[in-house]
Every structure is written in C-alpha cells, then in structure tokens.
Coordinates of C-alpha atoms in Angstrom, one line a residue:
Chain A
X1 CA 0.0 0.0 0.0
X2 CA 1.4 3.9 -1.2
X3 CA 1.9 5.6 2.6
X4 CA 1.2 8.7 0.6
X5 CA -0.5 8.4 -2.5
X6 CA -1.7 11.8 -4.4
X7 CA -4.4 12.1 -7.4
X8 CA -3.6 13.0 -10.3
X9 CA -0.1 12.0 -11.3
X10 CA -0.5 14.0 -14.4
X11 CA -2.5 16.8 -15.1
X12 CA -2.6 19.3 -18.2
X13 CA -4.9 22.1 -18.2
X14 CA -5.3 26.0 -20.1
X15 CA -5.3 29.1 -18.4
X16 CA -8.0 29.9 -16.0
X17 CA -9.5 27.1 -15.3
X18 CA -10.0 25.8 -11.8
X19 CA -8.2 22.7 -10.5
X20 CA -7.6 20.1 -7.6
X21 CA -4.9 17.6 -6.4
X22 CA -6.1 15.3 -3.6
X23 CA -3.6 13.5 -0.9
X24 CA -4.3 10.6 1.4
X25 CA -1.7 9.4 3.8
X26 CA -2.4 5.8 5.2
X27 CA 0.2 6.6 8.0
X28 CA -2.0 7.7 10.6
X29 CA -0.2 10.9 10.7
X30 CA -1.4 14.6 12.2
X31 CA 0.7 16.5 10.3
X32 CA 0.0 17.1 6.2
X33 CA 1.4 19.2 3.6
X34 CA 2.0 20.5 0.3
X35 CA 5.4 21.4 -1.4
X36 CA 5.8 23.0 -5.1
X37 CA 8.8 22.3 -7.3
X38 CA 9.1 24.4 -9.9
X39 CA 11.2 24.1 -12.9
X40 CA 14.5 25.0 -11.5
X41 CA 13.5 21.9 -9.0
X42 CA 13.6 24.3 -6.0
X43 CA 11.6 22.5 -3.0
X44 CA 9.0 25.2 -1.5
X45 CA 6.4 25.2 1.7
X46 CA 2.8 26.0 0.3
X47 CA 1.3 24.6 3.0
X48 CA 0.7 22.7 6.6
X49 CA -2.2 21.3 8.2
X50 CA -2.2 19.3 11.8
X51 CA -5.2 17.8 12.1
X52 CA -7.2 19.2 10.0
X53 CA -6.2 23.0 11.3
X54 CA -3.7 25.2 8.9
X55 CA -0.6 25.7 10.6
X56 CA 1.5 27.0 8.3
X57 CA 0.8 29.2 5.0
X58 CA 3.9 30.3 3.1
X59 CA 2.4 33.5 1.6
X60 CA 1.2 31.8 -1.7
X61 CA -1.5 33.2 -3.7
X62 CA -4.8 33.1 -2.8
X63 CA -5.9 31.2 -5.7
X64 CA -4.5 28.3 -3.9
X65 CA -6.9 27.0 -1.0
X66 CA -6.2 23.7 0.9
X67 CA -8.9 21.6 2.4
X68 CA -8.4 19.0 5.1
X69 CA -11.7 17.1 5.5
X70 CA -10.1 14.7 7.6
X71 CA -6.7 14.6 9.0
X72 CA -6.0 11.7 6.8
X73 CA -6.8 13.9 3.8
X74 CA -5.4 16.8 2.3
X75 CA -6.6 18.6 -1.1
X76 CA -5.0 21.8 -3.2
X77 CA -7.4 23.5 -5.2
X78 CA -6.3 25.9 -7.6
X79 CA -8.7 28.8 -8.9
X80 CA -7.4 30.7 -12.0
X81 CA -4.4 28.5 -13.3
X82 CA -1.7 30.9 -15.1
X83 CA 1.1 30.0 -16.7
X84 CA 3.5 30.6 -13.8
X85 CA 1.9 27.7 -11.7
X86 CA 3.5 24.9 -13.4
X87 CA 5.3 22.6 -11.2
X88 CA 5.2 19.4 -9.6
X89 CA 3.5 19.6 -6.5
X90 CA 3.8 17.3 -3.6
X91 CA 2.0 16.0 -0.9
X92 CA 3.9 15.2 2.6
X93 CA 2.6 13.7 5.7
X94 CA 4.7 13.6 9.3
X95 CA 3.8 12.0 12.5
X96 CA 3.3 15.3 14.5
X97 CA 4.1 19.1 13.0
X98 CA 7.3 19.0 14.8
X99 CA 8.3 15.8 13.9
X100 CA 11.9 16.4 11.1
X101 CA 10.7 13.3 9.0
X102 CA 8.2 13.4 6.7
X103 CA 6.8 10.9 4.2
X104 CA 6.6 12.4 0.4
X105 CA 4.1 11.7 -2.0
X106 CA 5.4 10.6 -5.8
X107 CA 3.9 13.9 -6.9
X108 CA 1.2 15.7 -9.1
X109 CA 2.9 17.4 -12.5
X110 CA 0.7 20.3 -13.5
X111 CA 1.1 21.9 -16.6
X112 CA -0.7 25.1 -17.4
X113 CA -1.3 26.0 -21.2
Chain B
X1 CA 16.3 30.9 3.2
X2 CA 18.0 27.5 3.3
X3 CA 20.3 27.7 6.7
X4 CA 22.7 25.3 4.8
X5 CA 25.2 24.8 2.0
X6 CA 26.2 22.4 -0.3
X7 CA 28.5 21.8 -3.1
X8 CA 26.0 21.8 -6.5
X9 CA 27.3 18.5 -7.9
X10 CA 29.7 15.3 -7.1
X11 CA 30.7 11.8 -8.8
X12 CA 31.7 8.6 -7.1
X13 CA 32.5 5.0 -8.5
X14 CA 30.4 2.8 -8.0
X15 CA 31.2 0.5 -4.9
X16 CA 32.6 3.0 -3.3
X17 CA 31.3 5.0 -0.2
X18 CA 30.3 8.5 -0.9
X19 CA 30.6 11.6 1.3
X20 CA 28.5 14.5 1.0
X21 CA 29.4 17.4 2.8
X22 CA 27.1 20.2 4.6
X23 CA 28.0 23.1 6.3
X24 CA 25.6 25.2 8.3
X25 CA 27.5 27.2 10.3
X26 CA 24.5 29.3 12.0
X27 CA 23.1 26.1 13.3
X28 CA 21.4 26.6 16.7
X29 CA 22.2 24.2 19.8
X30 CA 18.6 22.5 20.0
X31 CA 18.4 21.9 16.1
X32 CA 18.6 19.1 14.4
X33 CA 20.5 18.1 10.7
X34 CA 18.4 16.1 8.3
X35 CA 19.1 14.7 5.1
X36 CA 16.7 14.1 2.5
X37 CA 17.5 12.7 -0.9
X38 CA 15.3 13.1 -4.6
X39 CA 15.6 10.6 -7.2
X40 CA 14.8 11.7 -10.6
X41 CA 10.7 11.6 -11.2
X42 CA 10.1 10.6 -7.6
X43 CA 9.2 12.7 -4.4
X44 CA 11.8 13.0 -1.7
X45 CA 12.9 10.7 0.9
X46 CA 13.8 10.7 4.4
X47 CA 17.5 9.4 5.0
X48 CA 18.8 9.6 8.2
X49 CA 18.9 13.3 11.2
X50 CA 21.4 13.9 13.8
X51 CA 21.8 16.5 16.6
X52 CA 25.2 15.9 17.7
X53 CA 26.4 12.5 17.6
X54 CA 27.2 10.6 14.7
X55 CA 24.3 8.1 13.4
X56 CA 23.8 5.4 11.2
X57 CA 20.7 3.4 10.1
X58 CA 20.4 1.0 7.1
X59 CA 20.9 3.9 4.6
X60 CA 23.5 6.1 5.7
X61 CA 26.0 7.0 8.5
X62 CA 26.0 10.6 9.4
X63 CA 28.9 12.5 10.8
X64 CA 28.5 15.8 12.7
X65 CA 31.3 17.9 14.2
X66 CA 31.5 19.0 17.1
X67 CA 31.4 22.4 16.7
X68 CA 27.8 21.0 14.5
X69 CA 28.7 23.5 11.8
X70 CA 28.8 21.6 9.6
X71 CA 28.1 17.5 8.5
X72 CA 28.8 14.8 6.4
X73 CA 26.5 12.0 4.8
X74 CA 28.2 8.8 3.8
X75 CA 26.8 6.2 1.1
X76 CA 29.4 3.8 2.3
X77 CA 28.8 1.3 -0.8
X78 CA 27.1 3.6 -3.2
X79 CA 25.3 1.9 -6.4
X80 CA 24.1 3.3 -9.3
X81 CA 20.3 3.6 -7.6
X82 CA 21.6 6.2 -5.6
X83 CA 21.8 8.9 -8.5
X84 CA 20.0 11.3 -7.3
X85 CA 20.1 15.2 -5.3
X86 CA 20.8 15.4 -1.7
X87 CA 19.6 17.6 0.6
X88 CA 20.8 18.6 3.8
X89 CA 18.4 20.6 5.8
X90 CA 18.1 22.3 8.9
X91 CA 14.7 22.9 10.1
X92 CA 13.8 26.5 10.1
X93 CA 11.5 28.1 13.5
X94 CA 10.6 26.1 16.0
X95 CA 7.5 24.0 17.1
X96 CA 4.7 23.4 15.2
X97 CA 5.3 26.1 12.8
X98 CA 8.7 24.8 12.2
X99 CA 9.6 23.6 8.5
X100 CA 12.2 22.2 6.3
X101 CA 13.5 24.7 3.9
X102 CA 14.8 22.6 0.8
X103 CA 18.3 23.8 -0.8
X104 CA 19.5 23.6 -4.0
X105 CA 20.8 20.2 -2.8
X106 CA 23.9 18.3 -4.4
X107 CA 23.9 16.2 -7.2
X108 CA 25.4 12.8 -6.9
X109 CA 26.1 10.7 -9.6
X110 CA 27.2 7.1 -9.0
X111 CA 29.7 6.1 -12.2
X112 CA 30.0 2.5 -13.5

C-alpha cells in the first residue's frame, strides 16, 4: 500500500480554469502538507495542516486553497491557473508538525497552457 | 532561506562510499540536521537526522562535528540507484510552525 498516495499523477490544463490535487496518507499521521517544485526543481512550503487546522501558509496566492476534511486527507485546489503555476506539486505527511521526518508523495505534475 | 550549504554537484564509483558534505554554520544548539534525498521523477525521501552525535541506520551513516557546523553523509557502498540530489536541511522556527526549507541540494552521480 502507497503511505502517501496523491491524485492525479499528471495533469494538463489552459489558463484559468480551476483545478484540484487530492492526498491521502495511510500513515496515521497529524501532520500534512504541500510542497511546489518548480522548474529549477527548488523544494518550496505551500502549506501545513495538523489535524485538520492550517498551521503553516507560506504566503502563496490566494488562488490556492487547501482543504483537510479529515486529517487523513489533504486537497489543493487551484482557482485561475496561469502560466507561472506549473510545477510538480507534492503532498507530505509527518507524524506530529514538529516531527523532522516526513513521508513524500510521488507527486502531481501540473502543466498550465 | 535555506540555513545550509552544499556543493552543486559530485561523482563517485560505483562501490565506493560517498561523502557528501554540509556546512551550516549558524546552526542553533537544540536543532537538528536532516538529510533528505530526490531521485529523478520521484518525491523526496527521508535518509537519516542527527543533533550531535554521529548516526547510522540502514541507509546512511551521518557525521556531525563537534562544533555542529557543519556535516557529512556517507553512502558507504554507493550503487548506481543512488543517483540522485541530496539535501541537507536544517529545520527553520521552531514548534509546530517549524519547517524544512529545501536547498539547492547536491547532485550525486554514481559512475560505473
């Protein structure tokens, strides 16, 4: 079974439209969030929720809006794709949101047209 | 900002052990060094963390100084799966809003 398994792998979309990557961690972990990679494969923080409650938000757009309906769960919808959001984006999941070790995702590789 | 620094790229044979070096010389007493590693197409993985003393699991042996400015990871039989960019990361604020800040990383490729 994928610890961290993230929907879709691939996705191609144009301009404008509205998008959403789910996560589920099988883990039973508090701790969930979302990193971008972008082209020059830089690792950023979007995101991090702990049990369902947003603990971290790493001044990104506010087209982006994560939703935790459970703590197993963690979703990224994207309002108003542009060009510039591109990337992989992927889903992490650690034991408690202070815990060092987190378990990654394989990734969701959006490509906006 | 990433709290560490690495060298962009290194090589190593095959077979033999690899050592990947880290400094982070504004590392604070109560934080820890982790080391994270990104194979092409795949989403990182966990290796090993230390605070102080040196540690080893089944990956990786991990070498701190004492003055814990800076570290070194060692692949101690490296194979060709272990192509891939290593990161060495020290978490950045403290409790539960404290995060790892990914670096550029170095890029280790295992030769034949």
């Amino acid at each position: 079974d994928t610890a961290v398994s993230q929907t879709p792998k691939y996705l191609v979309t144009q301009m404008g439209n509205d998008k959403s990557i789910k996560c589920e961690q099988n883990l039973g972990h508090d701790t969930m969030y979302w990193y971008k990679q972008d082209s020059k494969k830089f690792l950023k923080i979007m995101f991090s929720y702990n049990n369902k409650e947003l603990i971290i938000n790493e001044t990104v757009p506010n087209r982006f809006s994560p939703k935790s309906p459970d703590k197993a769960h963690l979703n990224l919808h994207i309002n108003s794709l542009e060009l510039g959001d591109s990337a992989v984006y992927f889903c992490a999941s650690s034991q408690s949101p202070g815990a060092g070790e987190l378990f990654f995702g394989e990734g969701s590789r959006l490509t906006v047209l | 900002d990433a709290k560490t620094t690495q060298p962009p790229s290194m090589d190593c044979a095959e077979g033999r052990a690899a050592n990947l070096p880290c400094n982070h010389s504004t590392i604070s007493g109560n934080e820890y060094v982790y080391w994270y590693r990104q194979i092409h197409s795949q989403g990182p993985q966990y290796i090993i963390h230390g605070l102080k003393n040196n540690e080893t699991n089944e990956m990786a042996s991990l070498i701190i100084t004492e003055d814990r400015k800076s570290s070194t990871l060692i692949l101690p039989h490296a194979t060709l799966r272990d192509t891939a960019v290593y990161y060495c990361i020290v978490r950045v604020g403290s409790g539960n809003t404290g995060k790892l800040i990914f670096g550029q990383g170095t890029t280790l490729q295992v030769k034949p």
